Amino acid sequence: MRNKMTKVQIPVTAAMSSYLGALSFGYVIGFSSPALPLMQLANEPMYKNSDAASWFGSVVTLGAMFGCPAAGWLVERMGRKMTLLVTSLPFLFGWIAISFGNSLSVLHFGRVLTGFASGMVCVVSPLYIAETSTKDLRGMLGSGVQLFITIGILLVYVFGNVVSWRALAFIGAVLPIVATIFTLRIPETPRYLLNTNQKSEALRSLLWLRGTTAIAEEECRDMEENTDAADEKVSWSEFRKPELLRPLIVSMMIMIFQQLSGINVVMFYSVSICQSAGFSHASGFASVAIAAVQVVGTIAACFLMDRAGRRYLLIFAGFGMAVSCFMLGGYYHASVQTTLLSESVSSTSATSSGLSWLALVSLMVYILAFALGWGPIPMLLMSEIFPARARGAASAIASLTNWMFAFMVTKEFAALQNFVGMDGTFIFFGACCFVAAIYVYRCVPETKGKSLEEIELYFLGRGSRGI
């Protein structure tokens, strides 16, 4: 029992620095929700300046678009551990700028820096965990990245109800300091060390991670079989080869579908949906409750990931989100019709009440389904399916795709709403979720319980969809 606990505790300890980066990432995502209303009060920097507030919320995605390729370059040149350390710097300076800045330019610059760091986290955190975990724990530990993102969102919502926005930003500055302390205590990943011809250091890293010399040496031999191919630095022209192009397309499509699921829009409207269900005087509580549901769902995903498998969770979650979006679309359509065609105040009230509770249930089901599948799995798959020599560059491309579509969906949401209405918008997102589930069924391999080397062989054409 003690040996079993040790086999779990050591990889969890190694993953903690990546988790703290994800915690900061979640804190960044959630910050604007409680902070922006406070920043727009009288005598605050964004008083009566909705344009500045809008930019403050959106420039995170622009910063992340630059952070992804930067991390992709750094993980190959400086290593995974050093990139984790570097990631703490833009987080730290960004939060300090927001906490102490008075001008809009300083506040926006701080927001860009935290977005830049968030983009880096999307690349390096899943990668570090995938390369240090055993194949039996990789799903659970990889899902922990999304879990800590949701915990970060929950923390900033909770703190946002009790402290000022400057104090909220200052708390954010503490997180990268703690992450740096943890990162200094962990080893570089053995796969990176082998790929850079540092076998003795790789063995030392494996011994730290696995605890016994015999296991470390056996795993090192397995990794060395792929080292010769990994020694060659990948060029952009090689992405036309099937063994690189196929996993890249799979990862990019999963990232695109994640954003086309409408998660950002659903979260944006979640408070208004809760208010319509009778929580009009507790919007802060509603935000915390929704974030808590995400955390609970992601915890469940961590335990199910290596039991149910990635494909089944994505398919199940995709259909669940599709049904929920269709119900939300029906809610908004019926609400409009009820408002236009109601014959009496009493009938309108009764109908709206019933519809509102239906919307609330749909919202909770959507968030739970997303947390079970389309929240944690895209980054986990990204860290698993690329060959060693292209893992950094390919992960950067996939993460960049995710952030680009996040920006596009958020930016074009208003135009889509004006064109087809809120009901049509949610029906569109539901259709995307349905198509996403079909795509996973037809095109995405199962990686549960397989080593990174076995997954690489599948994309070389030497394995079945179940690998």
mmCIF file with all atom_site columns, C-alpha atoms in Angstrom, residues 2-164:
data_model
loop_
_atom_site.group_PDB
_atom_site.id
_atom_site.type_symbol
_atom_site.label_atom_id
_atom_site.label_alt_id
_atom_site.label_comp_id
_atom_site.label_asym_id
_atom_site.label_entity_id
_atom_site.label_seq_id
_atom_site.pdbx_PDB_ins_code
_atom_site.Cartn_x
_atom_site.Cartn_y
_atom_site.Cartn_z
_atom_site.occupancy
_atom_site.B_iso_or_equiv
_atom_site.pdbx_formal_charge
_atom_site.auth_seq_id
_atom_site.auth_comp_id
_atom_site.auth_asym_id
_atom_site.auth_atom_id
_atom_site.pdbx_PDB_model_num
ATOM 1   C CA . ARG A 1 2   ? 2.824   2.369  0.860   1.00 0.00 ? 2   ARG A CA 1
ATOM 2   C CA . ASN A 1 3   ? 4.610   1.644  -2.446  1.00 0.00 ? 3   ASN A CA 1
ATOM 3   C CA . LYS A 1 4   ? 1.364   2.304  -4.310  1.00 0.00 ? 4   LYS A CA 1
ATOM 4   C CA . MET A 1 5   ? 0.945   5.629  -2.538  1.00 0.00 ? 5   MET A CA 1
ATOM 5   C CA . THR A 1 6   ? 4.552   6.544  -3.336  1.00 0.00 ? 6   THR A CA 1
ATOM 6   C CA . LYS A 1 7   ? 3.982   5.795  -7.031  1.00 0.00 ? 7   LYS A CA 1
ATOM 7   C CA . VAL A 1 8   ? 1.136   8.307  -6.986  1.00 0.00 ? 8   VAL A CA 1
ATOM 8   C CA . GLN A 1 9   ? 2.609   10.929 -4.665  1.00 0.00 ? 9   GLN A CA 1
ATOM 9   C CA . ILE A 1 10  ? 5.858   11.409 -6.590  1.00 0.00 ? 10  ILE A CA 1
ATOM 10  C CA . PRO A 1 11  ? 4.210   12.154 -9.987  1.00 0.00 ? 11  PRO A CA 1
ATOM 11  C CA . VAL A 1 12  ? 1.664   14.411 -8.258  1.00 0.00 ? 12  VAL A CA 1
ATOM 12  C CA . THR A 1 13  ? 4.520   16.308 -6.584  1.00 0.00 ? 13  THR A CA 1
ATOM 13  C CA . ALA A 1 14  ? 6.243   16.661 -9.956  1.00 0.00 ? 14  ALA A CA 1
ATOM 14  C CA . ALA A 1 15  ? 3.023   17.914 -11.550 1.00 0.00 ? 15  ALA A CA 1
ATOM 15  C CA . MET A 1 16  ? 2.344   20.496 -8.838  1.00 0.00 ? 16  MET A CA 1
ATOM 16  C CA . SER A 1 17  ? 4.343   23.276 -10.489 1.00 0.00 ? 17  SER A CA 1
ATOM 17  C CA . SER A 1 18  ? 2.349   22.742 -13.692 1.00 0.00 ? 18  SER A CA 1
ATOM 18  C CA . TYR A 1 19  ? -0.850  22.767 -11.669 1.00 0.00 ? 19  TYR A CA 1
ATOM 19  C CA . LEU A 1 20  ? 0.070   26.071 -10.020 1.00 0.00 ? 20  LEU A CA 1
ATOM 20  C CA . GLY A 1 21  ? 0.631   27.554 -13.471 1.00 0.00 ? 21  GLY A CA 1
ATOM 21  C CA . ALA A 1 22  ? -2.840  26.314 -14.441 1.00 0.00 ? 22  ALA A CA 1
ATOM 22  C CA . LEU A 1 23  ? -4.195  27.831 -11.216 1.00 0.00 ? 23  LEU A CA 1
ATOM 23  C CA . SER A 1 24  ? -2.785  31.215 -12.273 1.00 0.00 ? 24  SER A CA 1
ATOM 24  C CA . PHE A 1 25  ? -4.271  30.696 -15.735 1.00 0.00 ? 25  PHE A CA 1
ATOM 25  C CA . GLY A 1 26  ? -7.733  30.114 -14.240 1.00 0.00 ? 26  GLY A CA 1
ATOM 26  C CA . TYR A 1 27  ? -7.305  33.145 -12.000 1.00 0.00 ? 27  TYR A CA 1
ATOM 27  C CA . VAL A 1 28  ? -6.593  35.232 -15.125 1.00 0.00 ? 28  VAL A CA 1
ATOM 28  C CA . ILE A 1 29  ? -9.666  33.902 -16.948 1.00 0.00 ? 29  ILE A CA 1
ATOM 29  C CA . GLY A 1 30  ? -11.988 34.597 -14.043 1.00 0.00 ? 30  GLY A CA 1
ATOM 30  C CA . PHE A 1 31  ? -10.522 37.934 -12.956 1.00 0.00 ? 31  PHE A CA 1
ATOM 31  C CA . SER A 1 32  ? -12.528 40.223 -15.238 1.00 0.00 ? 32  SER A CA 1
ATOM 32  C CA . SER A 1 33  ? -15.895 38.892 -14.028 1.00 0.00 ? 33  SER A CA 1
ATOM 33  C CA . PRO A 1 34  ? -15.667 40.206 -10.429 1.00 0.00 ? 34  PRO A CA 1
ATOM 34  C CA . ALA A 1 35  ? -13.109 42.947 -11.152 1.00 0.00 ? 35  ALA A CA 1
ATOM 35  C CA . LEU A 1 36  ? -14.607 44.858 -14.100 1.00 0.00 ? 36  LEU A CA 1
ATOM 36  C CA . PRO A 1 37  ? -17.781 46.000 -12.286 1.00 0.00 ? 37  PRO A CA 1
ATOM 37  C CA . LEU A 1 38  ? -15.561 47.352 -9.483  1.00 0.00 ? 38  LEU A CA 1
ATOM 38  C CA . MET A 1 39  ? -13.161 49.007 -11.950 1.00 0.00 ? 39  MET A CA 1
ATOM 39  C CA . GLN A 1 40  ? -16.083 50.909 -13.517 1.00 0.00 ? 40  GLN A CA 1
ATOM 40  C CA . LEU A 1 41  ? -17.282 52.531 -10.307 1.00 0.00 ? 41  LEU A CA 1
ATOM 41  C CA . ALA A 1 42  ? -16.823 56.266 -9.681  1.00 0.00 ? 42  ALA A CA 1
ATOM 42  C CA . ASN A 1 43  ? -13.192 57.337 -9.084  1.00 0.00 ? 43  ASN A CA 1
ATOM 43  C CA . GLU A 1 44  ? -11.925 54.090 -10.645 1.00 0.00 ? 44  GLU A CA 1
ATOM 44  C CA . PRO A 1 45  ? -9.817  53.918 -13.859 1.00 0.00 ? 45  PRO A CA 1
ATOM 45  C CA . MET A 1 46  ? -12.614 52.667 -16.141 1.00 0.00 ? 46  MET A CA 1
ATOM 46  C CA . TYR A 1 47  ? -15.476 54.809 -14.842 1.00 0.00 ? 47  TYR A CA 1
ATOM 47  C CA . LYS A 1 48  ? -17.912 55.402 -17.726 1.00 0.00 ? 48  LYS A CA 1
ATOM 48  C CA . ASN A 1 49  ? -15.471 53.817 -20.186 1.00 0.00 ? 49  ASN A CA 1
ATOM 49  C CA . SER A 1 50  ? -17.090 50.637 -21.468 1.00 0.00 ? 50  SER A CA 1
ATOM 50  C CA . ASP A 1 51  ? -14.671 50.451 -24.406 1.00 0.00 ? 51  ASP A CA 1
ATOM 51  C CA . ALA A 1 52  ? -11.664 50.264 -22.075 1.00 0.00 ? 52  ALA A CA 1
ATOM 52  C CA . ALA A 1 53  ? -13.453 47.631 -19.991 1.00 0.00 ? 53  ALA A CA 1
ATOM 53  C CA . SER A 1 54  ? -14.194 45.585 -23.110 1.00 0.00 ? 54  SER A CA 1
ATOM 54  C CA . TRP A 1 55  ? -10.542 45.692 -24.160 1.00 0.00 ? 55  TRP A CA 1
ATOM 55  C CA . PHE A 1 56  ? -9.427  44.751 -20.655 1.00 0.00 ? 56  PHE A CA 1
ATOM 56  C CA . GLY A 1 57  ? -11.430 41.553 -20.931 1.00 0.00 ? 57  GLY A CA 1
ATOM 57  C CA . SER A 1 58  ? -10.406 40.651 -24.484 1.00 0.00 ? 58  SER A CA 1
ATOM 58  C CA . VAL A 1 59  ? -6.668  41.476 -24.664 1.00 0.00 ? 59  VAL A CA 1
ATOM 59  C CA . VAL A 1 60  ? -5.954  38.308 -22.666 1.00 0.00 ? 60  VAL A CA 1
ATOM 60  C CA . THR A 1 61  ? -6.581  36.247 -25.802 1.00 0.00 ? 61  THR A CA 1
ATOM 61  C CA . LEU A 1 62  ? -4.241  38.462 -27.838 1.00 0.00 ? 62  LEU A CA 1
ATOM 62  C CA . GLY A 1 63  ? -1.455  38.022 -25.287 1.00 0.00 ? 63  GLY A CA 1
ATOM 63  C CA . ALA A 1 64  ? -2.038  34.262 -25.235 1.00 0.00 ? 64  ALA A CA 1
ATOM 64  C CA . MET A 1 65  ? -1.668  34.072 -29.027 1.00 0.00 ? 65  MET A CA 1
ATOM 65  C CA . PHE A 1 66  ? 1.924   35.244 -28.622 1.00 0.00 ? 66  PHE A CA 1
ATOM 66  C CA . GLY A 1 67  ? 2.535   33.140 -25.513 1.00 0.00 ? 67  GLY A CA 1
ATOM 67  C CA . CYS A 1 68  ? 1.793   29.850 -27.282 1.00 0.00 ? 68  CYS A CA 1
ATOM 68  C CA . PRO A 1 69  ? 4.531   30.057 -29.951 1.00 0.00 ? 69  PRO A CA 1
ATOM 69  C CA . ALA A 1 70  ? 6.960   31.521 -27.409 1.00 0.00 ? 70  ALA A CA 1
ATOM 70  C CA . ALA A 1 71  ? 6.460   28.495 -25.151 1.00 0.00 ? 71  ALA A CA 1
ATOM 71  C CA . GLY A 1 72  ? 6.726   26.145 -28.141 1.00 0.00 ? 72  GLY A CA 1
ATOM 72  C CA . TRP A 1 73  ? 10.148  27.607 -28.906 1.00 0.00 ? 73  TRP A CA 1
ATOM 73  C CA . LEU A 1 74  ? 11.328  27.664 -25.289 1.00 0.00 ? 74  LEU A CA 1
ATOM 74  C CA . VAL A 1 75  ? 10.400  24.051 -24.446 1.00 0.00 ? 75  VAL A CA 1
ATOM 75  C CA . GLU A 1 76  ? 12.655  22.836 -27.246 1.00 0.00 ? 76  GLU A CA 1
ATOM 76  C CA . ARG A 1 77  ? 15.553  25.250 -26.653 1.00 0.00 ? 77  ARG A CA 1
ATOM 77  C CA . MET A 1 78  ? 15.605  25.589 -22.863 1.00 0.00 ? 78  MET A CA 1
ATOM 78  C CA . GLY A 1 79  ? 13.626  22.583 -21.674 1.00 0.00 ? 79  GLY A CA 1
ATOM 79  C CA . ARG A 1 80  ? 10.283  22.029 -19.999 1.00 0.00 ? 80  ARG A CA 1
ATOM 80  C CA . LYS A 1 81  ? 11.389  22.929 -16.469 1.00 0.00 ? 81  LYS A CA 1
ATOM 81  C CA . MET A 1 82  ? 13.046  26.196 -17.481 1.00 0.00 ? 82  MET A CA 1
ATOM 82  C CA . THR A 1 83  ? 9.964   27.178 -19.491 1.00 0.00 ? 83  THR A CA 1
ATOM 83  C CA . LEU A 1 84  ? 7.820   26.608 -16.401 1.00 0.00 ? 84  LEU A CA 1
ATOM 84  C CA . LEU A 1 85  ? 10.125  28.955 -14.497 1.00 0.00 ? 85  LEU A CA 1
ATOM 85  C CA . VAL A 1 86  ? 9.994   31.590 -17.234 1.00 0.00 ? 86  VAL A CA 1
ATOM 86  C CA . THR A 1 87  ? 6.190   31.411 -17.277 1.00 0.00 ? 87  THR A CA 1
ATOM 87  C CA . SER A 1 88  ? 6.054   32.786 -13.726 1.00 0.00 ? 88  SER A CA 1
ATOM 88  C CA . LEU A 1 89  ? 7.657   36.088 -14.778 1.00 0.00 ? 89  LEU A CA 1
ATOM 89  C CA . PRO A 1 90  ? 4.891   37.527 -17.015 1.00 0.00 ? 90  PRO A CA 1
ATOM 90  C CA . PHE A 1 91  ? 2.306   36.331 -14.487 1.00 0.00 ? 91  PHE A CA 1
ATOM 91  C CA . LEU A 1 92  ? 4.117   38.145 -11.671 1.00 0.00 ? 92  LEU A CA 1
ATOM 92  C CA . PHE A 1 93  ? 4.804   41.412 -13.508 1.00 0.00 ? 93  PHE A CA 1
ATOM 93  C CA . GLY A 1 94  ? 1.360   41.419 -15.109 1.00 0.00 ? 94  GLY A CA 1
ATOM 94  C CA . TRP A 1 95  ? -0.435  41.150 -11.783 1.00 0.00 ? 95  TRP A CA 1
ATOM 95  C CA . ILE A 1 96  ? 1.817   43.793 -10.219 1.00 0.00 ? 96  ILE A CA 1
ATOM 96  C CA . ALA A 1 97  ? 1.001   46.156 -13.103 1.00 0.00 ? 97  ALA A CA 1
ATOM 97  C CA . ILE A 1 98  ? -2.732  45.585 -12.623 1.00 0.00 ? 98  ILE A CA 1
ATOM 98  C CA . SER A 1 99  ? -2.554  45.860 -8.844  1.00 0.00 ? 99  SER A CA 1
ATOM 99  C CA . PHE A 1 100 ? -0.599  49.136 -8.740  1.00 0.00 ? 100 PHE A CA 1
ATOM 100 C CA . GLY A 1 101 ? -1.325  50.682 -12.163 1.00 0.00 ? 101 GLY A CA 1
ATOM 101 C CA . ASN A 1 102 ? -3.482  53.784 -12.500 1.00 0.00 ? 102 ASN A CA 1
ATOM 102 C CA . SER A 1 103 ? -3.446  54.480 -16.226 1.00 0.00 ? 103 SER A CA 1
ATOM 103 C CA . LEU A 1 104 ? -5.403  52.415 -18.724 1.00 0.00 ? 104 LEU A CA 1
ATOM 104 C CA . SER A 1 105 ? -2.253  51.621 -20.706 1.00 0.00 ? 105 SER A CA 1
ATOM 105 C CA . VAL A 1 106 ? -0.556  50.068 -17.662 1.00 0.00 ? 106 VAL A CA 1
ATOM 106 C CA . LEU A 1 107 ? -3.673  48.066 -16.757 1.00 0.00 ? 107 LEU A CA 1
ATOM 107 C CA . HIS A 1 108 ? -4.054  46.772 -20.307 1.00 0.00 ? 108 HIS A CA 1
ATOM 108 C CA . PHE A 1 109 ? -0.336  45.972 -20.531 1.00 0.00 ? 109 PHE A CA 1
ATOM 109 C CA . GLY A 1 110 ? -0.591  43.980 -17.306 1.00 0.00 ? 110 GLY A CA 1
ATOM 110 C CA . ARG A 1 111 ? -3.541  42.104 -18.732 1.00 0.00 ? 111 ARG A CA 1
ATOM 111 C CA . VAL A 1 112 ? -1.592  41.300 -21.922 1.00 0.00 ? 112 VAL A CA 1
ATOM 112 C CA . LEU A 1 113 ? 1.297   39.948 -19.817 1.00 0.00 ? 113 LEU A CA 1
ATOM 113 C CA . THR A 1 114 ? -1.002  37.639 -17.851 1.00 0.00 ? 114 THR A CA 1
ATOM 114 C CA . GLY A 1 115 ? -2.530  36.498 -21.157 1.00 0.00 ? 115 GLY A CA 1
ATOM 115 C CA . PHE A 1 116 ? 0.957   35.845 -22.555 1.00 0.00 ? 116 PHE A CA 1
ATOM 116 C CA . ALA A 1 117 ? 1.753   33.676 -19.527 1.00 0.00 ? 117 ALA A CA 1
ATOM 117 C CA . SER A 1 118 ? -1.596  31.878 -19.863 1.00 0.00 ? 118 SER A CA 1
ATOM 118 C CA . GLY A 1 119 ? -0.754  30.964 -23.457 1.00 0.00 ? 119 GLY A CA 1
ATOM 119 C CA . MET A 1 120 ? 2.579   29.568 -22.285 1.00 0.00 ? 120 MET A CA 1
ATOM 120 C CA . VAL A 1 121 ? 0.844   27.467 -19.622 1.00 0.00 ? 121 VAL A CA 1
ATOM 121 C CA . CYS A 1 122 ? -1.388  25.880 -22.268 1.00 0.00 ? 122 CYS A CA 1
ATOM 122 C CA . VAL A 1 123 ? 1.729   24.489 -23.963 1.00 0.00 ? 123 VAL A CA 1
ATOM 123 C CA . VAL A 1 124 ? 4.211   23.655 -21.225 1.00 0.00 ? 124 VAL A CA 1
ATOM 124 C CA . SER A 1 125 ? 2.025   22.400 -18.351 1.00 0.00 ? 125 SER A CA 1
ATOM 125 C CA . PRO A 1 126 ? 0.332   19.506 -20.210 1.00 0.00 ? 126 PRO A CA 1
ATOM 126 C CA . LEU A 1 127 ? 3.647   18.693 -21.877 1.00 0.00 ? 127 LEU A CA 1
ATOM 127 C CA . TYR A 1 128 ? 5.599   18.448 -18.622 1.00 0.00 ? 128 TYR A CA 1
ATOM 128 C CA . ILE A 1 129 ? 2.958   16.234 -17.011 1.00 0.00 ? 129 ILE A CA 1
ATOM 129 C CA . ALA A 1 130 ? 2.703   13.925 -20.039 1.00 0.00 ? 130 ALA A CA 1
ATOM 130 C CA . GLU A 1 131 ? 6.480   13.405 -20.105 1.00 0.00 ? 131 GLU A CA 1
ATOM 131 C CA . THR A 1 132 ? 6.842   12.719 -16.365 1.00 0.00 ? 132 THR A CA 1
ATOM 132 C CA . SER A 1 133 ? 3.729   10.612 -15.692 1.00 0.00 ? 133 SER A CA 1
ATOM 133 C CA . THR A 1 134 ? 3.375   6.849  -16.011 1.00 0.00 ? 134 THR A CA 1
ATOM 134 C CA . LYS A 1 135 ? 0.934   5.683  -18.670 1.00 0.00 ? 135 LYS A CA 1
ATOM 135 C CA . ASP A 1 136 ? -1.457  4.473  -15.959 1.00 0.00 ? 136 ASP A CA 1
ATOM 136 C CA . LEU A 1 137 ? -1.618  7.900  -14.281 1.00 0.00 ? 137 LEU A CA 1
ATOM 137 C CA . ARG A 1 138 ? -1.227  10.188 -17.289 1.00 0.00 ? 138 ARG A CA 1
ATOM 138 C CA . GLY A 1 139 ? -4.965  10.659 -17.843 1.00 0.00 ? 139 GLY A CA 1
ATOM 139 C CA . MET A 1 140 ? -5.714  11.532 -14.241 1.00 0.00 ? 140 MET A CA 1
ATOM 140 C CA . LEU A 1 141 ? -2.694  13.794 -13.822 1.00 0.00 ? 141 LEU A CA 1
ATOM 141 C CA . GLY A 1 142 ? -3.193  15.427 -17.219 1.00 0.00 ? 142 GLY A CA 1
ATOM 142 C CA . SER A 1 143 ? -6.811  16.222 -16.317 1.00 0.00 ? 143 SER A CA 1
ATOM 143 C CA . GLY A 1 144 ? -5.472  17.967 -13.232 1.00 0.00 ? 144 GLY A CA 1
ATOM 144 C CA . VAL A 1 145 ? -4.433  20.901 -15.444 1.00 0.00 ? 145 VAL A CA 1
ATOM 145 C CA . GLN A 1 146 ? -8.068  21.685 -16.229 1.00 0.00 ? 146 GLN A CA 1
ATOM 146 C CA . LEU A 1 147 ? -9.020  20.984 -12.613 1.00 0.00 ? 147 LEU A CA 1
ATOM 147 C CA . PHE A 1 148 ? -6.650  23.654 -11.342 1.00 0.00 ? 148 PHE A CA 1
ATOM 148 C CA . ILE A 1 149 ? -7.853  26.069 -14.034 1.00 0.00 ? 149 ILE A CA 1
ATOM 149 C CA . THR A 1 150 ? -11.376 25.673 -12.669 1.00 0.00 ? 150 THR A CA 1
ATOM 150 C CA . ILE A 1 151 ? -10.106 26.020 -9.092  1.00 0.00 ? 151 ILE A CA 1
ATOM 151 C CA . GLY A 1 152 ? -8.395  29.268 -10.117 1.00 0.00 ? 152 GLY A CA 1
ATOM 152 C CA . ILE A 1 153 ? -11.689 30.552 -11.540 1.00 0.00 ? 153 ILE A CA 1
ATOM 153 C CA . LEU A 1 154 ? -13.502 29.548 -8.347  1.00 0.00 ? 154 LEU A CA 1
ATOM 154 C CA . LEU A 1 155 ? -10.882 31.265 -6.154  1.00 0.00 ? 155 LEU A CA 1
ATOM 155 C CA . VAL A 1 156 ? -11.068 34.576 -7.992  1.00 0.00 ? 156 VAL A CA 1
ATOM 156 C CA . TYR A 1 157 ? -14.881 34.513 -7.849  1.00 0.00 ? 157 TYR A CA 1
ATOM 157 C CA . VAL A 1 158 ? -14.808 33.857 -4.098  1.00 0.00 ? 158 VAL A CA 1
ATOM 158 C CA . PHE A 1 159 ? -12.166 36.503 -3.352  1.00 0.00 ? 159 PHE A CA 1
ATOM 159 C CA . GLY A 1 160 ? -13.900 38.936 -5.703  1.00 0.00 ? 160 GLY A CA 1
ATOM 160 C CA . ASN A 1 161 ? -16.876 39.050 -3.338  1.00 0.00 ? 161 ASN A CA 1
ATOM 161 C CA . VAL A 1 162 ? -14.813 40.150 -0.333  1.00 0.00 ? 162 VAL A CA 1
ATOM 162 C CA . VAL A 1 163 ? -11.801 42.226 -1.506  1.00 0.00 ? 163 VAL A CA 1
ATOM 163 C CA . SER A 1 164 ? -11.118 45.179 -3.810  1.00 0.00 ? 164 SER A CA 1
#
